[in-house]
Amino acid sequence: MATVGILYPGHSAEDDFGALEARLQATVRLPVAITSVGEDAHRVDALLDLGRTERLADGVVRLGAARPDSMMWACTSGSFVFGRDGARRQADDVAAEAGVPASSTSIAFVDALQYLGIHRVAVAASYPEDVAAHFVAFLSGGGVDVVSMGSHGIVTAAEVGLLGQAQVLAMVRAADHPDAEAVLVPDTAMHTMGFIDQLESAVGKTVLTANQVTVWKGLQLIGPVPPLPGLGRLFGARP
């Protein structure tokens, strides 16, 4: 059984991982370590502080007893604000500390799109527009064309964690664009794991969410990703 260690900042949608683990019935283990948060704010300076090496290293230590096969920094905004090179260094630092392969949610989005052969996307962002623009730049640097971006100006992860299925569906529909091959939902603070198939049905195309791609990338670091039910086209696709 594969074990993907999850480094998760604060408390908002960390229960997405436990609920998925329970649903998969001993197929995958997803132990979570909550990393410290200075200020819960979708603001660039606060996000740079959120992704500091010391915060992640402390989480790595606390995940040690779970003996993970790989480790994921489950925070999109706390990785893409560092830029592509900075996000790579961040993941490399986690891997060096943990002694296992590691990555982050931002990197996972780009890798998942490459795996699926998708180049044009729409983004349904909960963040304020200036923060969402950093995600667009991160994707563009990975060869992804962002044809539409919806920004909802939600300042804290705690607020995002309270969004229900109907609200997330509305965000995804609003952000969709006829030229987009997929819709991306970038915030790990948002609950999505229980209804990804419904999101895809709503827009008739691939939907990639932050917590979904985090688990996918963590498994890919270990070996071939098994097909898993209820997790959208990403988990049923072959390269």
JSON list of C-alpha atoms in Angstrom, two decimals:
[
{"chain": "A", "resi": 1, "resn": "MET", "atom": "CA", "xyz": [0.00, 0.00, 0.00]},
{"chain": "A", "resi": 2, "resn": "ALA", "atom": "CA", "xyz": [1.44, 3.34, -1.09]},
{"chain": "A", "resi": 3, "resn": "THR", "atom": "CA", "xyz": [1.83, 6.05, 1.54]},
{"chain": "A", "resi": 4, "resn": "VAL", "atom": "CA", "xyz": [1.85, 9.70, 0.45]},
{"chain": "A", "resi": 5, "resn": "GLY", "atom": "CA", "xyz": [2.73, 12.09, 3.27]},
{"chain": "A", "resi": 6, "resn": "ILE", "atom": "CA", "xyz": [0.75, 15.34, 3.11]},
{"chain": "A", "resi": 7, "resn": "LEU", "atom": "CA", "xyz": [2.20, 18.61, 4.46]},
{"chain": "A", "resi": 8, "resn": "TYR", "atom": "CA", "xyz": [-0.87, 20.81, 4.87]},
{"chain": "A", "resi": 9, "resn": "PRO", "atom": "CA", "xyz": [-0.93, 24.42, 6.12]},
{"chain": "A", "resi": 10, "resn": "GLY", "atom": "CA", "xyz": [-3.40, 25.10, 8.93]},
{"chain": "A", "resi": 11, "resn": "HIS", "atom": "CA", "xyz": [-6.98, 23.86, 9.00]},
{"chain": "A", "resi": 12, "resn": "SER", "atom": "CA", "xyz": [-9.50, 24.22, 6.19]},
{"chain": "A", "resi": 13, "resn": "ALA", "atom": "CA", "xyz": [-9.89, 21.17, 3.91]},
{"chain": "A", "resi": 14, "resn": "GLU", "atom": "CA", "xyz": [-7.30, 18.77, 5.32]},
{"chain": "A", "resi": 15, "resn": "ASP", "atom": "CA", "xyz": [-10.14, 16.31, 5.98]},
{"chain": "A", "resi": 16, "resn": "ASP", "atom": "CA", "xyz": [-10.43, 15.84, 2.19]},
{"chain": "A", "resi": 17, "resn": "PHE", "atom": "CA", "xyz": [-7.43, 13.51, 2.43]},
{"chain": "A", "resi": 18, "resn": "GLY", "atom": "CA", "xyz": [-8.72, 11.45, 5.33]},
{"chain": "A", "resi": 19, "resn": "ALA", "atom": "CA", "xyz": [-12.12, 11.07, 3.66]},
{"chain": "A", "resi": 20, "resn": "LEU", "atom": "CA", "xyz": [-10.48, 9.90, 0.44]},
{"chain": "A", "resi": 21, "resn": "GLU", "atom": "CA", "xyz": [-8.28, 7.43, 2.30]},
{"chain": "A", "resi": 22, "resn": "ALA", "atom": "CA", "xyz": [-11.35, 5.97, 4.01]},
{"chain": "A", "resi": 23, "resn": "ARG", "atom": "CA", "xyz": [-13.21, 5.75, 0.70]},
{"chain": "A", "resi": 24, "resn": "LEU", "atom": "CA", "xyz": [-10.34, 3.94, -1.04]},
{"chain": "A", "resi": 25, "resn": "GLN", "atom": "CA", "xyz": [-10.34, 1.26, 1.67]},
{"chain": "A", "resi": 26, "resn": "ALA", "atom": "CA", "xyz": [-6.65, 0.54, 2.26]},
{"chain": "A", "resi": 27, "resn": "THR", "atom": "CA", "xyz": [-5.51, 1.26, -1.32]},
{"chain": "A", "resi": 28, "resn": "VAL", "atom": "CA", "xyz": [-3.57, 4.40, -0.40]},
{"chain": "A", "resi": 29, "resn": "ARG", "atom": "CA", "xyz": [-2.50, 5.94, 2.92]},
{"chain": "A", "resi": 30, "resn": "LEU", "atom": "CA", "xyz": [-2.55, 9.74, 3.18]},
{"chain": "A", "resi": 31, "resn": "PRO", "atom": "CA", "xyz": [-1.18, 10.79, 6.59]},
{"chain": "A", "resi": 32, "resn": "VAL", "atom": "CA", "xyz": [-1.38, 14.55, 7.15]},
{"chain": "A", "resi": 33, "resn": "ALA", "atom": "CA", "xyz": [0.94, 16.82, 9.13]},
{"chain": "A", "resi": 34, "resn": "ILE", "atom": "CA", "xyz": [-0.44, 20.31, 9.76]},
{"chain": "A", "resi": 35, "resn": "THR", "atom": "CA", "xyz": [2.28, 22.89, 9.15]},
{"chain": "A", "resi": 36, "resn": "SER", "atom": "CA", "xyz": [2.34, 26.19, 11.03]},
{"chain": "A", "resi": 37, "resn": "VAL", "atom": "CA", "xyz": [0.72, 29.33, 9.66]},
{"chain": "A", "resi": 38, "resn": "GLY", "atom": "CA", "xyz": [1.77, 32.88, 10.44]},
{"chain": "A", "resi": 39, "resn": "GLU", "atom": "CA", "xyz": [-1.19, 34.80, 9.01]},
{"chain": "A", "resi": 40, "resn": "ASP", "atom": "CA", "xyz": [-4.07, 33.11, 7.21]},
{"chain": "A", "resi": 41, "resn": "ALA", "atom": "CA", "xyz": [-4.18, 35.43, 4.22]},
{"chain": "A", "resi": 42, "resn": "HIS", "atom": "CA", "xyz": [-4.13, 35.03, 0.45]},
{"chain": "A", "resi": 43, "resn": "ARG", "atom": "CA", "xyz": [-1.56, 37.80, 0.21]},
{"chain": "A", "resi": 44, "resn": "VAL", "atom": "CA", "xyz": [1.87, 37.36, -1.36]},
{"chain": "A", "resi": 45, "resn": "ASP", "atom": "CA", "xyz": [3.95, 38.30, 1.68]},
{"chain": "A", "resi": 46, "resn": "ALA", "atom": "CA", "xyz": [1.91, 36.00, 3.94]},
{"chain": "A", "resi": 47, "resn": "LEU", "atom": "CA", "xyz": [2.17, 33.15, 1.41]},
{"chain": "A", "resi": 48, "resn": "LEU", "atom": "CA", "xyz": [5.95, 33.50, 1.14]},
{"chain": "A", "resi": 49, "resn": "ASP", "atom": "CA", "xyz": [6.09, 33.17, 4.93]},
{"chain": "A", "resi": 50, "resn": "LEU", "atom": "CA", "xyz": [3.70, 30.20, 4.83]},
{"chain": "A", "resi": 51, "resn": "GLY", "atom": "CA", "xyz": [6.04, 28.27, 2.53]},
{"chain": "A", "resi": 52, "resn": "ARG", "atom": "CA", "xyz": [9.23, 28.91, 4.53]},
{"chain": "A", "resi": 53, "resn": "THR", "atom": "CA", "xyz": [11.66, 25.99, 4.76]},
{"chain": "A", "resi": 54, "resn": "GLU", "atom": "CA", "xyz": [11.43, 25.89, 8.55]},
{"chain": "A", "resi": 55, "resn": "ARG", "atom": "CA", "xyz": [7.66, 25.42, 8.52]},
{"chain": "A", "resi": 56, "resn": "LEU", "atom": "CA", "xyz": [7.85, 22.56, 6.03]},
{"chain": "A", "resi": 57, "resn": "ALA", "atom": "CA", "xyz": [10.80, 20.91, 7.76]},
{"chain": "A", "resi": 58, "resn": "ASP", "atom": "CA", "xyz": [8.87, 20.74, 11.02]},
{"chain": "A", "resi": 59, "resn": "GLY", "atom": "CA", "xyz": [6.03, 18.96, 9.22]},
{"chain": "A", "resi": 60, "resn": "VAL", "atom": "CA", "xyz": [8.45, 16.51, 7.64]},
{"chain": "A", "resi": 61, "resn": "VAL", "atom": "CA", "xyz": [9.72, 15.51, 11.08]},
{"chain": "A", "resi": 62, "resn": "ARG", "atom": "CA", "xyz": [6.20, 14.93, 12.36]},
{"chain": "A", "resi": 63, "resn": "LEU", "atom": "CA", "xyz": [5.35, 12.75, 9.35]},
{"chain": "A", "resi": 64, "resn": "GLY", "atom": "CA", "xyz": [8.39, 10.54, 9.91]},
{"chain": "A", "resi": 65, "resn": "ALA", "atom": "CA", "xyz": [6.56, 7.96, 12.00]},
{"chain": "A", "resi": 66, "resn": "ALA", "atom": "CA", "xyz": [4.14, 7.33, 9.12]},
{"chain": "A", "resi": 67, "resn": "ARG", "atom": "CA", "xyz": [7.07, 6.19, 6.94]},
{"chain": "A", "resi": 68, "resn": "PRO", "atom": "CA", "xyz": [5.82, 7.86, 3.74]},
{"chain": "A", "resi": 69, "resn": "ASP", "atom": "CA", "xyz": [7.00, 6.67, 0.32]},
{"chain": "A", "resi": 70, "resn": "SER", "atom": "CA", "xyz": [6.69, 10.21, -1.02]},
{"chain": "A", "resi": 71, "resn": "MET", "atom": "CA", "xyz": [5.79, 13.61, 0.36]},
{"chain": "A", "resi": 72, "resn": "MET", "atom": "CA", "xyz": [3.68, 16.50, -0.98]},
{"chain": "A", "resi": 73, "resn": "TRP", "atom": "CA", "xyz": [3.57, 20.15, 0.05]},
{"chain": "A", "resi": 74, "resn": "ALA", "atom": "CA", "xyz": [-0.21, 20.43, -0.29]},
{"chain": "A", "resi": 75, "resn": "CYS", "atom": "CA", "xyz": [-0.40, 24.17, -0.83]},
{"chain": "A", "resi": 76, "resn": "THR", "atom": "CA", "xyz": [-0.76, 25.74, -4.26]},
{"chain": "A", "resi": 77, "resn": "SER", "atom": "CA", "xyz": [-0.43, 29.40, -3.35]},
{"chain": "A", "resi": 78, "resn": "GLY", "atom": "CA", "xyz": [2.37, 28.64, -0.87]},
{"chain": "A", "resi": 79, "resn": "SER", "atom": "CA", "xyz": [4.37, 27.16, -3.74]},
{"chain": "A", "resi": 80, "resn": "PHE", "atom": "CA", "xyz": [3.52, 29.14, -6.89]},
{"chain": "A", "resi": 81, "resn": "VAL", "atom": "CA", "xyz": [4.36, 32.50, -5.24]},
{"chain": "A", "resi": 82, "resn": "PHE", "atom": "CA", "xyz": [7.99, 31.34, -5.19]},
{"chain": "A", "resi": 83, "resn": "GLY", "atom": "CA", "xyz": [8.02, 30.98, -8.99]},
{"chain": "A", "resi": 84, "resn": "ARG", "atom": "CA", "xyz": [8.92, 27.84, -10.90]},
{"chain": "A", "resi": 85, "resn": "ASP", "atom": "CA", "xyz": [12.55, 27.70, -9.76]},
{"chain": "A", "resi": 86, "resn": "GLY", "atom": "CA", "xyz": [11.63, 28.54, -6.18]},
{"chain": "A", "resi": 87, "resn": "ALA", "atom": "CA", "xyz": [8.93, 25.87, -6.10]},
{"chain": "A", "resi": 88, "resn": "ARG", "atom": "CA", "xyz": [11.43, 23.29, -7.33]},
{"chain": "A", "resi": 89, "resn": "ARG", "atom": "CA", "xyz": [13.91, 24.29, -4.64]},
{"chain": "A", "resi": 90, "resn": "GLN", "atom": "CA", "xyz": [11.14, 24.10, -2.06]},
{"chain": "A", "resi": 91, "resn": "ALA", "atom": "CA", "xyz": [10.28, 20.53, -3.13]},
{"chain": "A", "resi": 92, "resn": "ASP", "atom": "CA", "xyz": [13.94, 19.54, -3.26]},
{"chain": "A", "resi": 93, "resn": "ASP", "atom": "CA", "xyz": [14.42, 20.80, 0.30]},
{"chain": "A", "resi": 94, "resn": "VAL", "atom": "CA", "xyz": [11.48, 18.69, 1.49]},
{"chain": "A", "resi": 95, "resn": "ALA", "atom": "CA", "xyz": [12.87, 15.64, -0.32]},
{"chain": "A", "resi": 96, "resn": "ALA", "atom": "CA", "xyz": [16.31, 16.13, 1.21]},
{"chain": "A", "resi": 97, "resn": "GLU", "atom": "CA", "xyz": [14.82, 16.49, 4.70]},
{"chain": "A", "resi": 98, "resn": "ALA", "atom": "CA", "xyz": [12.45, 13.54, 4.28]},
{"chain": "A", "resi": 99, "resn": "GLY", "atom": "CA", "xyz": [14.70, 11.16, 2.37]},
{"chain": "A", "resi": 100, "resn": "VAL", "atom": "CA", "xyz": [11.89, 10.38, -0.09]},
{"chain": "A", "resi": 101, "resn": "PRO", "atom": "CA", "xyz": [10.74, 12.00, -3.36]},
{"chain": "A", "resi": 102, "resn": "ALA", "atom": "CA", "xyz": [8.73, 15.17, -2.87]},
{"chain": "A", "resi": 103, "resn": "SER", "atom": "CA", "xyz": [6.80, 17.74, -4.86]},
{"chain": "A", "resi": 104, "resn": "SER", "atom": "CA", "xyz": [4.09, 20.38, -4.40]},
{"chain": "A", "resi": 105, "resn": "THR", "atom": "CA", "xyz": [0.60, 21.10, -5.64]},
{"chain": "A", "resi": 106, "resn": "SER", "atom": "CA", "xyz": [1.68, 23.82, -8.08]},
{"chain": "A", "resi": 107, "resn": "ILE", "atom": "CA", "xyz": [4.17, 21.51, -9.75]},
{"chain": "A", "resi": 108, "resn": "ALA", "atom": "CA", "xyz": [1.54, 18.76, -9.73]},
{"chain": "A", "resi": 109, "resn": "PHE", "atom": "CA", "xyz": [-0.86, 20.90, -11.79]},
{"chain": "A", "resi": 110, "resn": "VAL", "atom": "CA", "xyz": [1.69, 21.41, -14.57]},
{"chain": "A", "resi": 111, "resn": "ASP", "atom": "CA", "xyz": [2.78, 17.76, -14.52]},
{"chain": "A", "resi": 112, "resn": "ALA", "atom": "CA", "xyz": [-0.83, 16.53, -14.63]},
{"chain": "A", "resi": 113, "resn": "LEU", "atom": "CA", "xyz": [-1.58, 18.73, -17.64]},
{"chain": "A", "resi": 114, "resn": "GLN", "atom": "CA", "xyz": [1.50, 17.43, -19.44]},
{"chain": "A", "resi": 115, "resn": "TYR", "atom": "CA", "xyz": [0.48, 13.85, -18.59]},
{"chain": "A", "resi": 116, "resn": "LEU", "atom": "CA", "xyz": [-2.98, 14.44, -20.08]},
{"chain": "A", "resi": 117, "resn": "GLY", "atom": "CA", "xyz": [-1.67, 16.34, -23.10]},
{"chain": "A", "resi": 118, "resn": "ILE", "atom": "CA", "xyz": [-3.71, 19.43, -22.20]},
{"chain": "A", "resi": 119, "resn": "HIS", "atom": "CA", "xyz": [-2.42, 22.88, -23.17]},
{"chain": "A", "resi": 120, "resn": "ARG", "atom": "CA", "xyz": [-5.36, 25.32, -22.87]},
{"chain": "A", "resi": 121, "resn": "VAL", "atom": "CA", "xyz": [-7.10, 25.80, -19.54]},
{"chain": "A", "resi": 122, "resn": "ALA", "atom": "CA", "xyz": [-9.51, 27.95, -17.60]},
{"chain": "A", "resi": 123, "resn": "VAL", "atom": "CA", "xyz": [-8.79, 28.74, -13.94]},
{"chain": "A", "resi": 124, "resn": "ALA", "atom": "CA", "xyz": [-11.45, 28.93, -11.22]},
{"chain": "A", "resi": 125, "resn": "ALA", "atom": "CA", "xyz": [-9.50, 30.70, -8.48]},
{"chain": "A", "resi": 126, "resn": "SER", "atom": "CA", "xyz": [-10.77, 31.50, -5.01]},
{"chain": "A", "resi": 127, "resn": "TYR", "atom": "CA", "xyz": [-7.86, 33.92, -4.48]},
{"chain": "A", "resi": 128, "resn": "PRO", "atom": "CA", "xyz": [-7.74, 37.70, -4.95]},
{"chain": "A", "resi": 129, "resn": "GLU", "atom": "CA", "xyz": [-6.79, 38.63, -8.49]},
{"chain": "A", "resi": 130, "resn": "ASP", "atom": "CA", "xyz": [-3.17, 39.60, -7.76]},
{"chain": "A", "resi": 131, "resn": "VAL", "atom": "CA", "xyz": [-2.47, 36.21, -6.15]},
{"chain": "A", "resi": 132, "resn": "ALA", "atom": "CA", "xyz": [-4.30, 34.33, -8.90]},
{"chain": "A", "resi": 133, "resn": "ALA", "atom": "CA", "xyz": [-2.08, 36.13, -11.43]},
{"chain": "A", "resi": 134, "resn": "HIS", "atom": "CA", "xyz": [0.95, 34.41, -9.90]},
{"chain": "A", "resi": 135, "resn": "PHE", "atom": "CA", "xyz": [-0.67, 31.02, -10.58]},
{"chain": "A", "resi": 136, "resn": "VAL", "atom": "CA", "xyz": [-1.36, 32.04, -14.19]},
{"chain": "A", "resi": 137, "resn": "ALA", "atom": "CA", "xyz": [2.32, 33.04, -14.56]},
{"chain": "A", "resi": 138, "resn": "PHE", "atom": "CA", "xyz": [3.42, 29.73, -13.04]},
{"chain": "A", "resi": 139, "resn": "LEU", "atom": "CA", "xyz": [1.28, 27.80, -15.52]},
{"chain": "A", "resi": 140, "resn": "SER", "atom": "CA", "xyz": [2.43, 29.93, -18.45]},
{"chain": "A", "resi": 141, "resn": "GLY", "atom": "CA", "xyz": [6.04, 29.20, -17.53]},
{"chain": "A", "resi": 142, "resn": "GLY", "atom": "CA", "xyz": [5.19, 25.51, -17.85]},
{"chain": "A", "resi": 143, "resn": "GLY", "atom": "CA", "xyz": [3.85, 25.93, -21.38]},
{"chain": "A", "resi": 144, "resn": "VAL", "atom": "CA", "xyz": [0.17, 26.16, -20.40]},
{"chain": "A", "resi": 145, "resn": "ASP", "atom": "CA", "xyz": [-2.13, 28.67, -22.12]},
{"chain": "A", "resi": 146, "resn": "VAL", "atom": "CA", "xyz": [-4.64, 30.16, -19.65]},
{"chain": "A", "resi": 147, "resn": "VAL", "atom": "CA", "xyz": [-7.60, 31.26, -21.80]},
{"chain": "A", "resi": 148, "resn": "SER", "atom": "CA", "xyz": [-9.85, 32.34, -18.92]},
{"chain": "A", "resi": 149, "resn": "MET", "atom": "CA", "xyz": [-9.36, 33.14, -15.24]},
{"chain": "A", "resi": 150, "resn": "GLY", "atom": "CA", "xyz": [-12.08, 33.69, -12.65]},
{"chain": "A", "resi": 151, "resn": "SER", "atom": "CA", "xyz": [-10.96, 35.29, -9.39]},
{"chain": "A", "resi": 152, "resn": "HIS", "atom": "CA", "xyz": [-13.26, 35.34, -6.37]},
{"chain": "A", "resi": 153, "resn": "GLY", "atom": "CA", "xyz": [-11.27, 37.53, -3.97]},
{"chain": "A", "resi": 154, "resn": "ILE", "atom": "CA", "xyz": [-11.50, 35.26, -0.92]},
{"chain": "A", "resi": 155, "resn": "VAL", "atom": "CA", "xyz": [-8.81, 36.36, 1.50]},
{"chain": "A", "resi": 156, "resn": "THR", "atom": "CA", "xyz": [-8.48, 33.46, 3.97]},
{"chain": "A", "resi": 157, "resn": "ALA", "atom": "CA", "xyz": [-8.16, 29.69, 3.63]},
{"chain": "A", "resi": 158, "resn": "ALA", "atom": "CA", "xyz": [-10.65, 29.31, 6.48]},
{"chain": "A", "resi": 159, "resn": "GLU", "atom": "CA", "xyz": [-13.34, 31.00, 4.36]},
{"chain": "A", "resi": 160, "resn": "VAL", "atom": "CA", "xyz": [-12.54, 28.82, 1.35]},
{"chain": "A", "resi": 161, "resn": "GLY", "atom": "CA", "xyz": [-12.87, 25.69, 3.47]},
{"chain": "A", "resi": 162, "resn": "LEU", "atom": "CA", "xyz": [-16.50, 26.58, 4.17]},
{"chain": "A", "resi": 163, "resn": "LEU", "atom": "CA", "xyz": [-17.53, 26.56, 0.49]},
{"chain": "A", "resi": 164, "resn": "GLY", "atom": "CA", "xyz": [-20.02, 23.83, -0.35]},
{"chain": "A", "resi": 165, "resn": "GLN", "atom": "CA", "xyz": [-20.41, 21.69, -3.45]},
{"chain": "A", "resi": 166, "resn": "ALA", "atom": "CA", "xyz": [-22.96, 23.99, -5.06]},
{"chain": "A", "resi": 167, "resn": "GLN", "atom": "CA", "xyz": [-20.68, 27.00, -4.66]},
{"chain": "A", "resi": 168, "resn": "VAL", "atom": "CA", "xyz": [-17.69, 25.17, -6.12]},
{"chain": "A", "resi": 169, "resn": "LEU", "atom": "CA", "xyz": [-19.80, 23.95, -9.05]},
{"chain": "A", "resi": 170, "resn": "ALA", "atom": "CA", "xyz": [-20.89, 27.53, -9.71]},
{"chain": "A", "resi": 171, "resn": "MET", "atom": "CA", "xyz": [-17.27, 28.74, -9.66]},
{"chain": "A", "resi": 172, "resn": "VAL", "atom": "CA", "xyz": [-16.19, 26.07, -12.12]},
{"chain": "A", "resi": 173, "resn": "ARG", "atom": "CA", "xyz": [-19.08, 26.78, -14.51]},
{"chain": "A", "resi": 174, "resn": "ALA", "atom": "CA", "xyz": [-18.42, 30.52, -14.35]},
{"chain": "A", "resi": 175, "resn": "ALA", "atom": "CA", "xyz": [-14.71, 30.11, -15.10]},
{"chain": "A", "resi": 176, "resn": "ASP", "atom": "CA", "xyz": [-15.15, 27.69, -18.02]},
{"chain": "A", "resi": 177, "resn": "HIS", "atom": "CA", "xyz": [-14.38, 28.85, -21.54]},
{"chain": "A", "resi": 178, "resn": "PRO", "atom": "CA", "xyz": [-15.18, 27.23, -24.91]},
{"chain": "A", "resi": 179, "resn": "ASP", "atom": "CA", "xyz": [-11.47, 27.15, -25.82]},
{"chain": "A", "resi": 180, "resn": "ALA", "atom": "CA", "xyz": [-10.39, 25.54, -22.54]},
{"chain": "A", "resi": 181, "resn": "GLU", "atom": "CA", "xyz": [-9.63, 21.81, -22.57]},
{"chain": "A", "resi": 182, "resn": "ALA", "atom": "CA", "xyz": [-9.81, 21.70, -18.77]},
{"chain": "A", "resi": 183, "resn": "VAL", "atom": "CA", "xyz": [-10.82, 23.79, -15.77]},
{"chain": "A", "resi": 184, "resn": "LEU", "atom": "CA", "xyz": [-8.34, 24.12, -12.90]},
{"chain": "A", "resi": 185, "resn": "VAL", "atom": "CA", "xyz": [-9.41, 24.70, -9.29]},
{"chain": "A", "resi": 186, "resn": "PRO", "atom": "CA", "xyz": [-6.16, 25.65, -7.54]},
{"chain": "A", "resi": 187, "resn": "ASP", "atom": "CA", "xyz": [-6.88, 26.03, -3.82]},
{"chain": "A", "resi": 188, "resn": "THR", "atom": "CA", "xyz": [-6.09, 23.13, -1.44]},
{"chain": "A", "resi": 189, "resn": "ALA", "atom": "CA", "xyz": [-8.27, 24.90, 1.14]},
{"chain": "A", "resi": 190, "resn": "MET", "atom": "CA", "xyz": [-11.31, 23.97, -0.96]},
{"chain": "A", "resi": 191, "resn": "HIS", "atom": "CA", "xyz": [-13.15, 20.67, -0.43]},
{"chain": "A", "resi": 192, "resn": "THR", "atom": "CA", "xyz": [-13.44, 18.91, -3.81]},
{"chain": "A", "resi": 193, "resn": "MET", "atom": "CA", "xyz": [-12.46, 15.25, -3.44]},
{"chain": "A", "resi": 194, "resn": "GLY", "atom": "CA", "xyz": [-16.00, 14.01, -2.95]},
{"chain": "A", "resi": 195, "resn": "PHE", "atom": "CA", "xyz": [-17.47, 15.42, -6.18]},
{"chain": "A", "resi": 196, "resn": "ILE", "atom": "CA", "xyz": [-14.83, 15.68, -8.91]},
{"chain": "A", "resi": 197, "resn": "ASP", "atom": "CA", "xyz": [-16.87, 13.51, -11.28]},
{"chain": "A", "resi": 198, "resn": "GLN", "atom": "CA", "xyz": [-19.81, 15.90, -10.82]},
{"chain": "A", "resi": 199, "resn": "LEU", "atom": "CA", "xyz": [-17.58, 18.89, -11.60]},
{"chain": "A", "resi": 200, "resn": "GLU", "atom": "CA", "xyz": [-16.46, 17.24, -14.83]},
{"chain": "A", "resi": 201, "resn": "SER", "atom": "CA", "xyz": [-20.05, 16.39, -15.77]},
{"chain": "A", "resi": 202, "resn": "ALA", "atom": "CA", "xyz": [-21.08, 20.00, -15.19]},
{"chain": "A", "resi": 203, "resn": "VAL", "atom": "CA", "xyz": [-18.65, 21.37, -17.80]},
{"chain": "A", "resi": 204, "resn": "GLY", "atom": "CA", "xyz": [-18.19, 18.30, -19.99]},
{"chain": "A", "resi": 205, "resn": "LYS", "atom": "CA", "xyz": [-14.41, 18.33, -19.74]},
{"chain": "A", "resi": 206, "resn": "THR", "atom": "CA", "xyz": [-11.51, 17.51, -17.46]},
{"chain": "A", "resi": 207, "resn": "VAL", "atom": "CA", "xyz": [-11.46, 19.29, -14.10]},
{"chain": "A", "resi": 208, "resn": "LEU", "atom": "CA", "xyz": [-8.28, 19.30, -12.02]},
{"chain": "A", "resi": 209, "resn": "THR", "atom": "CA", "xyz": [-8.52, 20.32, -8.38]},
{"chain": "A", "resi": 210, "resn": "ALA", "atom": "CA", "xyz": [-5.70, 21.06, -5.97]},
{"chain": "A", "resi": 211, "resn": "ASN", "atom": "CA", "xyz": [-6.21, 18.17, -3.57]},
{"chain": "A", "resi": 212, "resn": "GLN", "atom": "CA", "xyz": [-6.81, 15.75, -6.46]},
{"chain": "A", "resi": 213, "resn": "VAL", "atom": "CA", "xyz": [-3.55, 16.58, -8.28]},
{"chain": "A", "resi": 214, "resn": "THR", "atom": "CA", "xyz": [-1.67, 16.54, -4.97]},
{"chain": "A", "resi": 215, "resn": "VAL", "atom": "CA", "xyz": [-2.59, 12.89, -4.39]},
{"chain": "A", "resi": 216, "resn": "TRP", "atom": "CA", "xyz": [-1.96, 12.03, -8.05]},
{"chain": "A", "resi": 217, "resn": "LYS", "atom": "CA", "xyz": [1.54, 13.52, -8.01]},
{"chain": "A", "resi": 218, "resn": "GLY", "atom": "CA", "xyz": [2.39, 11.90, -4.69]},
{"chain": "A", "resi": 219, "resn": "LEU", "atom": "CA", "xyz": [1.50, 8.51, -6.18]},
{"chain": "A", "resi": 220, "resn": "GLN", "atom": "CA", "xyz": [3.34, 9.25, -9.43]},
{"chain": "A", "resi": 221, "resn": "LEU", "atom": "CA", "xyz": [6.53, 9.90, -7.46]},
{"chain": "A", "resi": 222, "resn": "ILE", "atom": "CA", "xyz": [6.28, 6.31, -6.21]},
{"chain": "A", "resi": 223, "resn": "GLY", "atom": "CA", "xyz": [5.36, 4.51, -9.44]},
{"chain": "A", "resi": 224, "resn": "PRO", "atom": "CA", "xyz": [2.51, 4.07, -11.94]},
{"chain": "A", "resi": 225, "resn": "VAL", "atom": "CA", "xyz": [-0.65, 5.75, -10.66]},
{"chain": "A", "resi": 226, "resn": "PRO", "atom": "CA", "xyz": [-3.47, 3.23, -10.25]},
{"chain": "A", "resi": 227, "resn": "PRO", "atom": "CA", "xyz": [-6.93, 4.01, -11.63]},
{"chain": "A", "resi": 228, "resn": "LEU", "atom": "CA", "xyz": [-9.05, 5.21, -8.72]},
{"chain": "A", "resi": 229, "resn": "PRO", "atom": "CA", "xyz": [-12.82, 5.69, -8.83]},
{"chain": "A", "resi": 230, "resn": "GLY", "atom": "CA", "xyz": [-14.49, 9.04, -8.26]},
{"chain": "A", "resi": 231, "resn": "LEU", "atom": "CA", "xyz": [-11.37, 11.10, -8.92]},
{"chain": "A", "resi": 232, "resn": "GLY", "atom": "CA", "xyz": [-12.03, 12.28, -12.46]},
{"chain": "A", "resi": 233, "resn": "ARG", "atom": "CA", "xyz": [-10.37, 11.69, -15.80]},
{"chain": "A", "resi": 234, "resn": "LEU", "atom": "CA", "xyz": [-6.89, 12.22, -14.39]},
{"chain": "A", "resi": 235, "resn": "PHE", "atom": "CA", "xyz": [-7.07, 8.95, -12.45]},
{"chain": "A", "resi": 236, "resn": "GLY", "atom": "CA", "xyz": [-8.49, 7.03, -15.37]},
{"chain": "A", "resi": 237, "resn": "ALA", "atom": "CA", "xyz": [-6.15, 8.34, -18.07]},
{"chain": "A", "resi": 238, "resn": "ARG", "atom": "CA", "xyz": [-3.08, 6.72, -19.53]},
{"chain": "A", "resi": 239, "resn": "PRO", "atom": "CA", "xyz": [-0.24, 8.84, -20.88]}
]
